[in-house]
Amino acid sequence: MSNPTPSSRSGAMAGSQDFVLPSAEELAASAAVVSVPLRMRFRGITEREALLIRGPAGWGEFAPFLEYDDAESSRWLSAAVEASWHGWPVPLRQSIPVNATVPAVPAHQVPAVLARFPGARTAKVKVAERGQRLSDDVNRVAAVREVLGDDAGVRVDANGGWNMDQAIEALVALAPYRLEYAEQPVMPVDELARVRRELVRRGIDLPIAADESIRKADDPLRVAELEAADIVIIKVAPLGGVRNALRIAEECGLPAVVSSALDTSVGIRAGIALAAALPHLDYACGLGTVSLLDGDVADPSLVVRNGALPVGELGVKEDLLERFAAAPDRQRWWLERLRRCHAVLAAG
């Protein structure tokens, strides 16, 4: 793999007005495509594919999920270029508290999942899984509360999987478990605002967090304008990079929780950079998802220790890139996707 130099650049990076975009050829020359197996099915997949880019500033990860179109995926490429070619703001802290992530597993598997996040005193629990019932969600949350104890933080994430009536029914049923917040119970922003108002009307003290309404929206600030949420979830890749995410968090004016997609340690390192640069960090971050992978490209891997992740250098290893190298046809697929998304960024 060649190590690029900062030459032959063209085009302005979307959302990064002082940055310029390396050529597609420069990015492709430094690319490594990996496929890392998961410990269990998550978001319907059993392997996580990612294209990693090495540049003058380090490593960046380009790993939009396969169903995302080029316009949405181009923001992920912008974040990868920021990480690998331009670097991040100066950190304000050196350790990032992290929550455990509990997939939509049966309740009896909860203790084993939580054991992968040593020292974590907050857990995010996936709910509203297609094909499951509300009782499955309640049992899973109850098991998390039992394992972590009364003083731990427990939050749920529905990924917009409920309609209005389902969301109200589910959140009323889950409220006795003293949730820290409920993340994206419904998808449309106006319905999110209605859910929030209805909970207040019923006297249920349960903050609402917006995730997809921020990272997938043409206007992420609409959440704050409609008073649809109490908290915003910000993710580096879908928002086009650390600096863009910081700007959106500031303009929303709401407490922010930094989270990640299902990333290798390269992607998680970008999330750490965002969490380290926030003026205020009031909540544990959703950056512990490397523990869901059965492998990684860095050694040491960015897995949770003592409930936190360090802010520091990342050791990506060539032998791990080779071990988890994707099949040749998948490498070609990702390189073509890189070129298409680069064209979107270069067009402005």
CSV table of C-alpha atoms in Angstrom, one decimal:
chain,number,residue,atom,x,y,z
A,1,MET,CA,0.0,0.0,0.0
A,2,SER,CA,1.4,3.3,-1.0
A,3,ASN,CA,1.6,6.3,1.4
A,4,PRO,CA,0.2,9.4,-0.4
A,5,THR,CA,1.6,12.9,-0.3
A,6,PRO,CA,-0.6,16.0,-0.2
A,7,SER,CA,-0.3,16.9,-3.9
A,8,SER,CA,-2.6,17.0,-7.0
A,9,ARG,CA,-5.7,17.9,-5.0
A,10,SER,CA,-8.8,19.3,-6.5
A,11,GLY,CA,-12.2,20.5,-5.4
A,12,ALA,CA,-13.5,21.9,-2.0
A,13,MET,CA,-14.6,19.4,0.6
A,14,ALA,CA,-18.3,19.5,1.4
A,15,GLY,CA,-18.8,21.3,4.8
A,16,SER,CA,-15.1,21.9,5.3
A,17,GLN,CA,-14.5,25.3,3.6
A,18,ASP,CA,-10.8,25.5,4.2
A,19,PHE,CA,-10.1,21.9,3.0
A,20,VAL,CA,-9.4,20.7,-0.5
A,21,LEU,CA,-10.2,17.2,-1.7
A,22,PRO,CA,-7.4,14.8,-2.8
A,23,SER,CA,-8.0,13.2,-6.2
A,24,ALA,CA,-9.9,9.9,-6.4
A,25,GLU,CA,-6.7,8.3,-7.6
A,26,GLU,CA,-4.7,9.4,-4.5
A,27,LEU,CA,-7.4,8.1,-2.2
A,28,ALA,CA,-7.7,4.8,-4.1
A,29,ALA,CA,-3.9,4.3,-4.1
A,30,SER,CA,-3.9,4.3,-0.3
A,31,ALA,CA,-7.1,2.3,0.2
A,32,ALA,CA,-7.5,-1.1,2.0
A,33,VAL,CA,-10.9,-2.8,2.0
A,34,VAL,CA,-11.6,-5.1,4.9
A,35,SER,CA,-14.4,-7.4,6.0
A,36,VAL,CA,-14.6,-8.1,9.7
A,37,PRO,CA,-17.0,-10.7,11.1
A,38,LEU,CA,-19.4,-9.8,13.9
A,39,ARG,CA,-19.9,-11.7,17.1
A,40,MET,CA,-23.7,-11.7,16.4
A,41,ARG,CA,-26.1,-10.4,13.8
A,42,PHE,CA,-26.4,-6.6,14.0
A,43,ARG,CA,-28.5,-4.4,11.7
A,44,GLY,CA,-29.1,-7.6,9.7
A,45,ILE,CA,-25.5,-8.2,8.8
A,46,THR,CA,-22.9,-10.7,10.0
A,47,GLU,CA,-19.8,-9.0,8.5
A,48,ARG,CA,-18.8,-5.4,8.5
A,49,GLU,CA,-17.1,-4.1,5.4
A,50,ALA,CA,-15.1,-0.9,5.4
A,51,LEU,CA,-12.7,1.0,3.1
A,52,LEU,CA,-9.8,2.4,5.0
A,53,ILE,CA,-7.7,5.4,3.7
A,54,ARG,CA,-4.2,6.3,4.8
A,55,GLY,CA,-3.2,9.9,4.4
A,56,PRO,CA,-0.7,12.4,5.7
A,57,ALA,CA,-2.7,12.9,8.9
A,58,GLY,CA,-3.3,9.2,9.6
A,59,TRP,CA,-6.2,6.8,8.9
A,60,GLY,CA,-9.8,7.4,7.9
A,61,GLU,CA,-12.7,5.0,7.5
A,62,PHE,CA,-15.2,5.1,4.6
A,63,ALA,CA,-18.0,2.6,5.5
A,64,PRO,CA,-21.5,3.8,4.7
A,65,PHE,CA,-23.9,0.9,5.0
A,66,LEU,CA,-24.6,-0.9,1.7
A,67,GLU,CA,-28.1,0.5,1.2
A,68,TYR,CA,-27.0,4.1,1.4
A,69,ASP,CA,-27.0,6.1,-1.9
A,70,ASP,CA,-24.0,8.0,-3.2
A,71,ALA,CA,-25.3,11.4,-2.0
A,72,GLU,CA,-25.6,10.2,1.6
A,73,SER,CA,-22.4,8.1,1.4
A,74,SER,CA,-20.4,11.1,0.2
A,75,ARG,CA,-20.6,12.6,3.7
A,76,TRP,CA,-18.9,9.5,5.0
A,77,LEU,CA,-16.1,10.0,2.5
A,78,SER,CA,-15.8,13.6,3.6
A,79,ALA,CA,-15.3,12.4,7.2
A,80,ALA,CA,-12.7,9.8,6.1
A,81,VAL,CA,-10.7,12.5,4.1
A,82,GLU,CA,-10.8,14.9,7.1
A,83,ALA,CA,-9.4,12.1,9.3
A,84,SER,CA,-6.7,10.9,6.9
A,85,TRP,CA,-5.6,14.1,5.3
A,86,HIS,CA,-6.4,17.0,7.6
A,87,GLY,CA,-6.7,15.8,11.2
A,88,TRP,CA,-9.0,17.0,14.0
A,89,PRO,CA,-9.3,19.8,16.4
A,90,VAL,CA,-7.2,19.9,19.6
A,91,PRO,CA,-8.8,17.6,22.2
A,92,LEU,CA,-10.2,19.1,25.4
A,93,ARG,CA,-10.0,15.8,27.4
A,94,GLN,CA,-8.0,12.6,27.3
A,95,SER,CA,-10.6,10.0,28.3
A,96,ILE,CA,-14.1,9.4,26.9
A,97,PRO,CA,-16.8,7.6,29.0
A,98,VAL,CA,-18.6,5.0,26.9
A,99,ASN,CA,-21.8,3.1,27.1
A,100,ALA,CA,-22.3,-0.6,26.5
A,101,THR,CA,-24.4,-1.5,23.4
A,102,VAL,CA,-26.9,-4.3,23.8
A,103,PRO,CA,-28.3,-5.5,20.5
A,104,ALA,CA,-31.9,-6.9,20.2
A,105,VAL,CA,-30.8,-10.2,21.9
A,106,PRO,CA,-33.0,-12.4,24.1
A,107,ALA,CA,-32.9,-11.3,27.8
A,108,HIS,CA,-30.9,-14.3,28.9
A,109,GLN,CA,-28.0,-13.2,26.6
A,110,VAL,CA,-27.7,-9.7,28.2
A,111,PRO,CA,-25.1,-10.6,30.9
A,112,ALA,CA,-22.7,-12.0,28.3
A,113,VAL,CA,-23.1,-8.9,26.1
A,114,LEU,CA,-22.5,-6.5,29.0
A,115,ALA,CA,-19.4,-8.4,30.0
A,116,ARG,CA,-17.8,-7.2,26.8
A,117,PHE,CA,-17.9,-3.6,28.1
A,118,PRO,CA,-15.9,-3.8,31.4
A,119,GLY,CA,-16.6,-0.9,33.7
A,120,ALA,CA,-19.3,0.7,31.7
A,121,ARG,CA,-22.0,2.2,33.9
A,122,THR,CA,-24.4,3.1,31.0
A,123,ALA,CA,-26.0,0.8,28.5
A,124,LYS,CA,-27.9,1.6,25.3
A,125,VAL,CA,-30.4,-1.1,24.5
A,126,LYS,CA,-31.8,-1.7,21.0
A,127,VAL,CA,-35.6,-1.9,20.9
A,128,ALA,CA,-38.3,-2.0,18.2
A,129,GLU,CA,-36.5,-4.8,16.3
A,130,ARG,CA,-38.6,-6.0,13.4
A,131,GLY,CA,-40.2,-9.4,14.1
A,132,GLN,CA,-40.0,-8.9,17.9
A,133,ARG,CA,-42.7,-7.9,20.4
A,134,LEU,CA,-42.9,-5.2,23.0
A,135,SER,CA,-42.5,-7.9,25.7
A,136,ASP,CA,-39.1,-8.8,24.2
A,137,ASP,CA,-38.0,-5.1,24.6
A,138,VAL,CA,-39.3,-4.9,28.2
A,139,ASN,CA,-37.6,-8.2,29.2
A,140,ARG,CA,-34.3,-7.1,27.6
A,141,VAL,CA,-34.3,-3.7,29.4
A,142,ALA,CA,-35.3,-5.3,32.6
A,143,ALA,CA,-32.3,-7.7,32.3
A,144,VAL,CA,-30.0,-4.8,31.7
A,145,ARG,CA,-31.3,-2.9,34.7
A,146,GLU,CA,-30.9,-6.0,36.9
A,147,VAL,CA,-27.3,-6.6,35.8
A,148,LEU,CA,-26.1,-3.0,36.0
A,149,GLY,CA,-28.1,-2.1,39.2
A,150,ASP,CA,-30.2,0.9,40.2
A,151,ASP,CA,-27.5,3.5,39.9
A,152,ALA,CA,-26.5,2.8,36.2
A,153,GLY,CA,-27.7,4.7,33.2
A,154,VAL,CA,-30.0,2.8,30.8
A,155,ARG,CA,-31.2,4.2,27.5
A,156,VAL,CA,-33.1,2.7,24.6
A,157,ASP,CA,-32.7,3.1,20.8
A,158,ALA,CA,-35.7,2.4,18.5
A,159,ASN,CA,-34.0,3.6,15.3
A,160,GLY,CA,-37.4,5.1,14.3
A,161,GLY,CA,-39.0,1.6,14.3
A,162,TRP,CA,-42.3,2.5,15.9
A,163,ASN,CA,-45.3,4.5,14.8
A,164,MET,CA,-46.8,7.1,17.1
A,165,ASP,CA,-49.2,4.7,18.9
A,166,GLN,CA,-46.5,2.0,19.3
A,167,ALA,CA,-44.0,4.5,20.6
A,168,ILE,CA,-46.3,5.9,23.3
A,169,GLU,CA,-47.3,2.3,24.4
A,170,ALA,CA,-43.7,1.1,24.5
A,171,LEU,CA,-42.3,4.1,26.3
A,172,VAL,CA,-45.0,4.0,28.9
A,173,ALA,CA,-44.2,0.3,29.4
A,174,LEU,CA,-40.4,1.0,29.6
A,175,ALA,CA,-40.5,4.1,31.8
A,176,PRO,CA,-40.6,2.2,35.1
A,177,TYR,CA,-37.0,1.1,34.4
A,178,ARG,CA,-35.9,4.8,34.8
A,179,LEU,CA,-34.5,5.4,31.4
A,180,GLU,CA,-31.9,8.0,30.8
A,181,TYR,CA,-33.5,8.8,27.5
A,182,ALA,CA,-35.3,7.2,24.5
A,183,GLU,CA,-33.5,7.6,21.2
A,184,GLN,CA,-35.5,8.1,17.9
A,185,PRO,CA,-38.7,6.4,18.9
A,186,VAL,CA,-40.4,7.5,15.6
A,187,MET,CA,-38.8,8.7,12.4
A,188,PRO,CA,-40.6,11.9,11.3
A,189,VAL,CA,-39.5,15.0,13.2
A,190,ASP,CA,-43.0,16.3,13.6
A,191,GLU,CA,-44.1,13.0,15.2
A,192,LEU,CA,-41.0,13.0,17.4
A,193,ALA,CA,-42.2,16.4,18.7
A,194,ARG,CA,-45.7,14.9,19.3
A,195,VAL,CA,-44.3,11.9,21.2
A,196,ARG,CA,-42.3,14.2,23.4
A,197,ARG,CA,-45.3,16.4,24.2
A,198,GLU,CA,-47.5,13.4,24.9
A,199,LEU,CA,-45.0,12.0,27.4
A,200,VAL,CA,-45.0,15.4,29.2
A,201,ARG,CA,-48.8,15.5,29.2
A,202,ARG,CA,-48.9,12.0,30.9
A,203,GLY,CA,-46.4,13.2,33.5
A,204,ILE,CA,-43.6,10.8,32.3
A,205,ASP,CA,-40.2,12.2,32.8
A,206,LEU,CA,-38.4,10.6,29.8
A,207,PRO,CA,-36.1,12.8,27.6
A,208,ILE,CA,-36.2,12.2,23.9
A,209,ALA,CA,-33.0,12.0,21.8
A,210,ALA,CA,-32.8,12.5,18.1
A,211,ASP,CA,-30.4,10.5,15.9
A,212,GLU,CA,-31.7,9.8,12.4
A,213,SER,CA,-33.5,13.1,12.5
A,214,ILE,CA,-30.1,14.7,12.8
A,215,ARG,CA,-27.8,12.6,10.6
A,216,LYS,CA,-30.2,11.8,7.8
A,217,ALA,CA,-32.0,15.1,7.6
A,218,ASP,CA,-31.6,17.8,5.0
A,219,ASP,CA,-32.1,20.3,7.8
A,220,PRO,CA,-30.8,18.8,11.1
A,221,LEU,CA,-31.5,22.0,12.9
A,222,ARG,CA,-35.3,21.4,12.5
A,223,VAL,CA,-35.2,19.1,15.5
A,224,ALA,CA,-34.4,22.1,17.8
A,225,GLU,CA,-36.7,24.4,16.0
A,226,LEU,CA,-39.7,22.1,16.6
A,227,GLU,CA,-38.6,21.3,20.1
A,228,ALA,CA,-38.7,17.6,19.1
A,229,ALA,CA,-35.9,16.4,21.3
A,230,ASP,CA,-34.0,17.1,24.5
A,231,ILE,CA,-30.8,15.6,23.3
A,232,VAL,CA,-29.0,15.2,19.9
A,233,ILE,CA,-27.0,12.2,18.9
A,234,ILE,CA,-24.1,13.2,16.7
A,235,LYS,CA,-22.0,10.9,14.6
A,236,VAL,CA,-18.9,11.8,12.7
A,237,ALA,CA,-19.3,9.9,9.4
A,238,PRO,CA,-22.9,10.7,8.6
A,239,LEU,CA,-22.4,14.4,9.4
A,240,GLY,CA,-19.3,14.7,7.1
A,241,GLY,CA,-16.6,14.9,9.7
A,242,VAL,CA,-15.7,16.1,13.2
A,243,ARG,CA,-15.8,19.8,12.4
A,244,ASN,CA,-19.2,19.6,10.7
A,245,ALA,CA,-20.6,17.6,13.7
A,246,LEU,CA,-19.3,20.2,16.1
A,247,ARG,CA,-20.9,23.0,14.1
A,248,ILE,CA,-24.3,21.2,14.0
A,249,ALA,CA,-24.2,20.4,17.8
A,250,GLU,CA,-23.4,24.0,18.5
A,251,GLU,CA,-26.2,25.3,16.3
A,252,CYS,CA,-28.8,22.8,17.7
A,253,GLY,CA,-28.0,24.2,21.2
A,254,LEU,CA,-29.0,20.9,22.9
A,255,PRO,CA,-26.8,18.5,25.0
A,256,ALA,CA,-25.0,16.1,22.6
A,257,VAL,CA,-24.2,12.4,22.8
A,258,VAL,CA,-21.4,11.2,20.5
A,259,SER,CA,-22.2,7.9,18.9
A,260,SER,CA,-20.8,5.7,16.1
A,261,ALA,CA,-21.9,3.4,13.3
A,262,LEU,CA,-20.6,-0.2,13.4
A,263,ASP,CA,-17.0,0.9,13.0
A,264,THR,CA,-13.5,-0.6,13.2
A,265,SER,CA,-11.2,1.2,15.5
A,266,VAL,CA,-10.4,3.6,12.7
A,267,GLY,CA,-13.9,4.9,12.6
A,268,ILE,CA,-14.2,4.9,16.4
A,269,ARG,CA,-11.0,7.0,16.7
A,270,ALA,CA,-12.9,9.7,14.7
A,271,GLY,CA,-15.8,9.5,17.2
A,272,ILE,CA,-13.3,9.9,20.1
A,273,ALA,CA,-11.9,13.0,18.4
A,274,LEU,CA,-15.4,14.5,18.3
A,275,ALA,CA,-16.1,13.6,21.9
A,276,ALA,CA,-12.8,15.0,22.9
A,277,ALA,CA,-13.5,18.3,21.1
A,278,LEU,CA,-17.0,19.0,22.5
A,279,PRO,CA,-17.1,22.0,24.9
A,280,HIS,CA,-19.3,19.9,27.2
A,281,LEU,CA,-19.6,16.1,27.5
A,282,ASP,CA,-22.5,15.3,29.9
A,283,TYR,CA,-23.3,11.8,28.7
A,284,ALA,CA,-21.4,8.6,28.1
A,285,CYS,CA,-20.8,8.1,24.4
A,286,GLY,CA,-21.9,5.3,22.1
A,287,LEU,CA,-18.4,4.5,20.9
A,288,GLY,CA,-18.0,1.0,22.3
A,289,THR,CA,-19.1,-0.9,19.2
A,290,VAL,CA,-15.8,-2.5,18.4
A,291,SER,CA,-16.7,-5.0,21.0
A,292,LEU,CA,-19.4,-6.3,18.6
A,293,LEU,CA,-16.7,-7.2,16.0
A,294,ASP,CA,-14.9,-10.5,16.1
A,295,GLY,CA,-11.7,-8.9,15.0
A,296,ASP,CA,-10.2,-5.4,14.2
A,297,VAL,CA,-7.6,-3.6,12.2
A,298,ALA,CA,-5.8,-2.0,15.1
A,299,ASP,CA,-3.7,-3.3,18.0
A,300,PRO,CA,-4.5,-2.4,20.7
A,301,SER,CA,-8.1,-2.3,19.6
A,302,LEU,CA,-10.3,0.5,20.8
A,303,VAL,CA,-12.4,-1.5,23.2
A,304,VAL,CA,-13.9,-0.3,26.4
A,305,ARG,CA,-11.7,-0.5,29.5
A,306,ASN,CA,-12.8,0.8,32.9
A,307,GLY,CA,-15.8,2.2,31.2
A,308,ALA,CA,-13.9,4.5,28.9
A,309,LEU,CA,-11.8,4.9,25.7
A,310,PRO,CA,-8.5,6.8,25.6
A,311,VAL,CA,-7.7,9.8,23.4
A,312,GLY,CA,-4.4,8.9,21.6
A,313,GLU,CA,-2.6,7.4,18.7
A,314,LEU,CA,-4.1,4.5,16.7
A,315,GLY,CA,-1.9,1.5,15.7
A,316,VAL,CA,-3.4,0.1,12.5
A,317,LYS,CA,-1.4,-3.1,11.6
A,318,GLU,CA,-0.6,-4.3,8.1
A,319,ASP,CA,-1.0,-8.0,9.1
A,320,LEU,CA,-4.6,-7.3,10.4
A,321,LEU,CA,-5.4,-5.5,7.1
A,322,GLU,CA,-4.2,-8.6,5.3
A,323,ARG,CA,-6.1,-11.0,7.6
A,324,PHE,CA,-9.4,-9.2,7.1
A,325,ALA,CA,-8.9,-8.2,3.5
A,326,ALA,CA,-12.2,-8.4,1.6
A,327,ALA,CA,-12.6,-10.6,-1.4
A,328,PRO,CA,-11.3,-9.2,-4.7
A,329,ASP,CA,-14.8,-8.5,-6.1
A,330,ARG,CA,-15.8,-6.6,-2.9
A,331,GLN,CA,-12.6,-4.6,-3.1
A,332,ARG,CA,-13.5,-3.6,-6.6
A,333,TRP,CA,-17.1,-2.7,-5.5
A,334,TRP,CA,-15.8,-0.4,-2.7
A,335,LEU,CA,-13.2,1.3,-4.9
A,336,GLU,CA,-15.9,2.1,-7.5
A,337,ARG,CA,-18.2,3.4,-4.7
A,338,LEU,CA,-15.3,5.6,-3.5
A,339,ARG,CA,-14.9,7.1,-7.0
A,340,ARG,CA,-18.7,7.7,-7.3
A,341,CYS,CA,-18.8,9.4,-3.9
A,342,HIS,CA,-15.7,11.4,-4.7
A,343,ALA,CA,-17.5,12.7,-7.8
A,344,VAL,CA,-20.4,13.9,-5.6
A,345,LEU,CA,-18.0,15.8,-3.3
A,346,ALA,CA,-16.0,17.2,-6.2
A,347,ALA,CA,-19.2,18.6,-7.7
A,348,GLY,CA,-19.7,20.6,-4.6
